[in-house]
Coordinates of N, CA and C in Angstrom, one line a residue:
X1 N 72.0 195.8 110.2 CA 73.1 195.3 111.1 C 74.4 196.0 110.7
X2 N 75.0 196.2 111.6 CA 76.6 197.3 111.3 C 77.5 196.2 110.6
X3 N 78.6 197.2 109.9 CA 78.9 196.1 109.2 C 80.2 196.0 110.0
X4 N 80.9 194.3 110.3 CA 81.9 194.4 111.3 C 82.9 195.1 110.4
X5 N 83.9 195.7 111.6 CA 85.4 196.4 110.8 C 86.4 195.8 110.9
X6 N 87.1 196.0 109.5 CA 87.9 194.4 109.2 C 89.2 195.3 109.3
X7 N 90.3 194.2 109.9 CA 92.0 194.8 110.5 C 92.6 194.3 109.2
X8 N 93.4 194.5 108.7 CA 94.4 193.9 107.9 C 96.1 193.8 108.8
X9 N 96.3 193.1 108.7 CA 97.4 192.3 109.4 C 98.6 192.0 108.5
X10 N 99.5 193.2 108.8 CA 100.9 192.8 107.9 C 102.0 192.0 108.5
X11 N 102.5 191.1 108.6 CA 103.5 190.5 108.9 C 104.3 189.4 108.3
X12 N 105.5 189.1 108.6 CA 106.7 188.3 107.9 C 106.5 186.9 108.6
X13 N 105.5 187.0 110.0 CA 105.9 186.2 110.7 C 104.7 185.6 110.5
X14 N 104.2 184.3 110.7 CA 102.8 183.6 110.7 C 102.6 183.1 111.9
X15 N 103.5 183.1 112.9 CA 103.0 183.3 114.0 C 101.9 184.4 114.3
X16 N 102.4 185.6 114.2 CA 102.5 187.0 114.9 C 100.9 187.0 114.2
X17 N 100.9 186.7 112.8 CA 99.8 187.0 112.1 C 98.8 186.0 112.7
X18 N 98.9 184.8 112.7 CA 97.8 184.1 113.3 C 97.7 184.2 114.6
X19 N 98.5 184.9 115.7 CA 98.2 185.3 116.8 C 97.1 186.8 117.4
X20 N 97.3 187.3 116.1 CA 96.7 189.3 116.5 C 95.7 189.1 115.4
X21 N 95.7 188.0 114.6 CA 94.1 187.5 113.5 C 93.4 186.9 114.9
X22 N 93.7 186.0 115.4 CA 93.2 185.2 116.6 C 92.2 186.1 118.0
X23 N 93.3 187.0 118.2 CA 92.3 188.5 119.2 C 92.1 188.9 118.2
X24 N 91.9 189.4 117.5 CA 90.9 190.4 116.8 C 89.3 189.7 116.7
X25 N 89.6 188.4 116.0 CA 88.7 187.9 115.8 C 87.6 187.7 117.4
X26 N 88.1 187.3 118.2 CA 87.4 187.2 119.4 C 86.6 188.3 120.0
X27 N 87.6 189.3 119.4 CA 87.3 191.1 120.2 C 85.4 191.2 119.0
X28 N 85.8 190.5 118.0 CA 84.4 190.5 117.4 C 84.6 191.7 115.8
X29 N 86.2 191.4 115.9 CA 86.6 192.1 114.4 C 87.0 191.0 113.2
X30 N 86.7 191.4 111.9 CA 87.3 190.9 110.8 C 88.7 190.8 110.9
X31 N 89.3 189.9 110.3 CA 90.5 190.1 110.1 C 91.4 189.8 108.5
X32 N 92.3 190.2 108.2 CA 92.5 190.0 106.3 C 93.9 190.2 107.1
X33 N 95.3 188.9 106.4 CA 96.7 188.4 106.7 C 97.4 188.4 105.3
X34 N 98.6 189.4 105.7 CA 99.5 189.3 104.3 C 100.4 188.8 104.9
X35 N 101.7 188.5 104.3 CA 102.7 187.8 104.3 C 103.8 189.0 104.7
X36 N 103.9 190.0 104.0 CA 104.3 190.7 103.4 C 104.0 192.6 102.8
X37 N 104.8 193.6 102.7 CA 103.8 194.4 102.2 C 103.3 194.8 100.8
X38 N 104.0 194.2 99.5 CA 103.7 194.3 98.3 C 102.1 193.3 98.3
X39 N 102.1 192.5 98.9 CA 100.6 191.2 99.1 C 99.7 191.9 99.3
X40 N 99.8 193.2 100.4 CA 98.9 193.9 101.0 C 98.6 194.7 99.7
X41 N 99.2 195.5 99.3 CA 99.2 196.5 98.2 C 99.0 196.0 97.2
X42 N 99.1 194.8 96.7 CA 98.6 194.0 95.3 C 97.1 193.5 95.2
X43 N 96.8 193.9 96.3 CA 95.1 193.4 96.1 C 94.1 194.7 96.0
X44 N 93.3 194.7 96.7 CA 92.2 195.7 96.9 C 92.5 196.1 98.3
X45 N 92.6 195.5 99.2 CA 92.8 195.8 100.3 C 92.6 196.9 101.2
X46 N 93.7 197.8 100.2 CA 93.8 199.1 101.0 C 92.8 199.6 101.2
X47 N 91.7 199.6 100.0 CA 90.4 200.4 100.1 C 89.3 199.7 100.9
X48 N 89.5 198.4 101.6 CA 88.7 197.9 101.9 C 89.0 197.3 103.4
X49 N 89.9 197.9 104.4 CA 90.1 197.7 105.3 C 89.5 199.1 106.0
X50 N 89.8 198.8 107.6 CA 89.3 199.7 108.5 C 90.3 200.4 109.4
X51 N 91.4 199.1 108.9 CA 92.9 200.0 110.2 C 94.1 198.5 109.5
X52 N 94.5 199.0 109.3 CA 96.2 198.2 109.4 C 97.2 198.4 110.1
X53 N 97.1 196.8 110.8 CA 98.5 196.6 112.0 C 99.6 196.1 111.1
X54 N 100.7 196.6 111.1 CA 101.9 196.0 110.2 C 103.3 196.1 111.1
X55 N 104.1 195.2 111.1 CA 105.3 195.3 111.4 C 106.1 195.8 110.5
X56 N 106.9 196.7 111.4 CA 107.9 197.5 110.9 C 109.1 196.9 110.1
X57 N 109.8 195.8 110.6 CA 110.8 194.9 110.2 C 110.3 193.8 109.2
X58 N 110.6 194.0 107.9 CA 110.0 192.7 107.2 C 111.0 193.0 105.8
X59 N 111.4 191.4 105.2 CA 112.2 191.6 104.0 C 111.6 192.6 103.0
X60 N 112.7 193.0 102.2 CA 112.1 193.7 101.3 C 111.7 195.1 101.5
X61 N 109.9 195.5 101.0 CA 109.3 196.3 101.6 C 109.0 196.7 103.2
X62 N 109.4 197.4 103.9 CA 109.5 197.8 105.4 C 108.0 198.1 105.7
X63 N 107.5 198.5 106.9 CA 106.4 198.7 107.6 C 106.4 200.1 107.1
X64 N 107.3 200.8 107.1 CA 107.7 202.4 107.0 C 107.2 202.6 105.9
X65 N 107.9 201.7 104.8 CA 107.7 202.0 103.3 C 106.5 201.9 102.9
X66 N 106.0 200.8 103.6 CA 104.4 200.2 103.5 C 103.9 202.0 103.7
X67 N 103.8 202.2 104.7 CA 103.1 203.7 105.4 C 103.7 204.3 104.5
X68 N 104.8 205.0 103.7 CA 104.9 206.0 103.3 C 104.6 206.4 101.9
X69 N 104.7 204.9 101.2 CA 103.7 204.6 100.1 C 102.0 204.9 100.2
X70 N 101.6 204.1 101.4 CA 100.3 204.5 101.5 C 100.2 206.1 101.4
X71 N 100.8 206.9 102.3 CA 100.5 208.0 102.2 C 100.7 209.1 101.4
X72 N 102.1 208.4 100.5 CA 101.9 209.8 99.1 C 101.1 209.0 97.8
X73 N 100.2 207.7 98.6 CA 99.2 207.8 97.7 C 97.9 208.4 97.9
X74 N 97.7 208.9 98.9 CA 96.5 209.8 99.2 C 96.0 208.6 100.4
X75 N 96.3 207.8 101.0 CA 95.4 207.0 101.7 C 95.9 207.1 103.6
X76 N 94.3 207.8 103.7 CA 94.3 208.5 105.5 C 93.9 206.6 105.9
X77 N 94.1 205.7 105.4 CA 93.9 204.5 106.8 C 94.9 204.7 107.6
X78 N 94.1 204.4 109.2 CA 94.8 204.3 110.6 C 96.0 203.3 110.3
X79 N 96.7 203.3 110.9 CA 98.1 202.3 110.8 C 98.5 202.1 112.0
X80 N 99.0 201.0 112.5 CA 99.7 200.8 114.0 C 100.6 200.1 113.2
X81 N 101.7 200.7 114.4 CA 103.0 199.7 113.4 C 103.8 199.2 114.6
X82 N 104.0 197.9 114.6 CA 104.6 196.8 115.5 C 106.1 196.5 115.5
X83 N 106.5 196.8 116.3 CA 108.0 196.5 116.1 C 108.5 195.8 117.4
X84 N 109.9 194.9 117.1 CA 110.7 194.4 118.4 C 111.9 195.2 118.4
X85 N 112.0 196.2 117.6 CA 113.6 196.9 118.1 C 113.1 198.5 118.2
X86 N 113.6 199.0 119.1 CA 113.7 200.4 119.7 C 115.0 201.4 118.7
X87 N 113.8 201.9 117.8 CA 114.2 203.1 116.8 C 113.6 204.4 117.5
X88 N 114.2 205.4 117.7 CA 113.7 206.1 117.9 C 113.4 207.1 116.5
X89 N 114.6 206.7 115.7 CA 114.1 207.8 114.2 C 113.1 207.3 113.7
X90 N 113.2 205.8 113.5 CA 111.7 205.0 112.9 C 110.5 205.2 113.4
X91 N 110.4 205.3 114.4 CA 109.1 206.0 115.4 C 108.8 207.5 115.0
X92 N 109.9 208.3 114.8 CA 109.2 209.7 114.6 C 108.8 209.6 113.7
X93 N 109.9 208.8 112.5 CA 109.5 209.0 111.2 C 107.9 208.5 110.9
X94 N 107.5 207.6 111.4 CA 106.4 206.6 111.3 C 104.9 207.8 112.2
X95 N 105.4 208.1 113.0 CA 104.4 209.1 113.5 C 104.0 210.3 113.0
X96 N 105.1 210.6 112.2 CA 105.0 212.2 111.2 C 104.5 211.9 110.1
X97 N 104.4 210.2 109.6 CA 103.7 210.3 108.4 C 101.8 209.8 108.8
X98 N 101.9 210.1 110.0 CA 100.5 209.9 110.7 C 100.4 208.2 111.2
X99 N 101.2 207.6 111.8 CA 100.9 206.5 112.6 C 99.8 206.4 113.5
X100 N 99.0 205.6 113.4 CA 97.7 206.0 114.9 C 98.6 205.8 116.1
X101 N 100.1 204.7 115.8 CA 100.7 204.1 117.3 C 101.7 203.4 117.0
X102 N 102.2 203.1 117.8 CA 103.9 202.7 117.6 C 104.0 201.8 119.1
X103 N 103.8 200.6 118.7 CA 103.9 199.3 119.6 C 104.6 198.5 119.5
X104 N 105.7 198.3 120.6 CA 106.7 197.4 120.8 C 106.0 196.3 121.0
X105 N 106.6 195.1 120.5 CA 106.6 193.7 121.0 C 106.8 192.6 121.8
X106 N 106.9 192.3 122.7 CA 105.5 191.8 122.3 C 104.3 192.8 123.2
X107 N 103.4 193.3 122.2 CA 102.1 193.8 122.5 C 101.3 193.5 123.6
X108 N 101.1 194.5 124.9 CA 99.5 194.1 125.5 C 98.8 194.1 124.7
X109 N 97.3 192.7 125.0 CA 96.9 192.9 123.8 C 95.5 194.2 124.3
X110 N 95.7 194.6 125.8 CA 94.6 195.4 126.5 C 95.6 196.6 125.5
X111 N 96.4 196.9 125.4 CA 97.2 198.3 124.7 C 96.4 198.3 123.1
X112 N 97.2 197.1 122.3 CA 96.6 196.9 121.2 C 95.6 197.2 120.6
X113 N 94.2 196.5 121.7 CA 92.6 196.9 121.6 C 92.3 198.4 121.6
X114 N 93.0 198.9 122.4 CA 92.8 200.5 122.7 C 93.0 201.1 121.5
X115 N 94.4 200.7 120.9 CA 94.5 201.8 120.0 C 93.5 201.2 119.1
X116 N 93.5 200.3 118.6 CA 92.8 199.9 117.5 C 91.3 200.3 117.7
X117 N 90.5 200.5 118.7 CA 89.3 200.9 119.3 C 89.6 202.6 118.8
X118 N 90.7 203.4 119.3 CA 90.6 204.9 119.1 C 91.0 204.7 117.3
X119 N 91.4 203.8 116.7 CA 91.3 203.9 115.2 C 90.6 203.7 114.8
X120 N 89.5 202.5 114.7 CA 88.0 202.5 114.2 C 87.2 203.5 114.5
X121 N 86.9 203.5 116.2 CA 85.8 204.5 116.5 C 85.1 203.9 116.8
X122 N 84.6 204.1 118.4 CA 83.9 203.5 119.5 C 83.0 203.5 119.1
X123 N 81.6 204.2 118.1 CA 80.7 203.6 117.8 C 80.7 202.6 117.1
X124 N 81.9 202.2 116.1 CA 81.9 201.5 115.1 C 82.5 199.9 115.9
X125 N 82.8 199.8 116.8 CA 83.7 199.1 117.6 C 82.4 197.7 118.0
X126 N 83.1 196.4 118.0 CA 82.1 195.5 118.5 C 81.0 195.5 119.5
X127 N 80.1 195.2 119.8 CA 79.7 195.0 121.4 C 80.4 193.8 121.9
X128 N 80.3 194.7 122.9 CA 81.1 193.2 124.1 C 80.5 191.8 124.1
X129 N 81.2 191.0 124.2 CA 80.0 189.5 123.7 C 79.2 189.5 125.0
X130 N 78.3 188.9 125.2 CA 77.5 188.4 125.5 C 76.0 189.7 125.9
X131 N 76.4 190.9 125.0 CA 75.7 192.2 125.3 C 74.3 192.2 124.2

């Protein structure tokens, strides 16, 4: 049996996080919820996720820093990064350091799925329920 692929879910908000844990889980994915992005980074995590959705605006450590840390630590995970304010530097910046996507909020969650489907990889991707 395939093993499901699990999202990690960065946010400040527990709304936002028990809302995009909530579809994922339905879509027939794992889901793992930080608070925060040092939470994310203080565990195992990194090595053990399949794509991380993180918001860009959060006290402290940023979505950005989150990503930019991941990546001058050698780590290619997919990243979508969630935001409600229109940066246009934060988006290039966030794309040049390899963003899979750059999604304003509030999210389709038909948009969302997509990207998150072209980040896993359609073989790897749930079957549709009732298939």
């Amino acid at each position: 049996m395939p093993k499901t692929p699990l999202v990690a879910v960065v946010d400040d908000d527990e709304a936002i996080r028990e809302a995009l844990c909530d579809l994922l889980m339905v879509t027939g994915l794992a889901c793992s919820t930080f608070d925060s992005a040092p939470a994310f980074l203080s565990g195992d995590a990194p090595g053990h996720v399949d794509c991380l959705i993180t918001d860009v605006r959060m006290p402290g450590m940023s979505g950005l820093d989150l990503l930019e840390r991941m990546r001058a630590g050698g780590s290619d995970l997919p990243v979508i990064m969630l935001t409600s304010v229109l940066d246009p530097s934060a988006r290039a910046r966030a794309l040049d350091l390899g963003a899979q996507a750059w999604l304003t909020k509030p999210v389709a969650d038909d948009a969302l799925l997509d990207e998150l489907k072209a980040a896993i990889g359609a073989e790897d991707w749930p079957d549709e329920p009732g298939h």
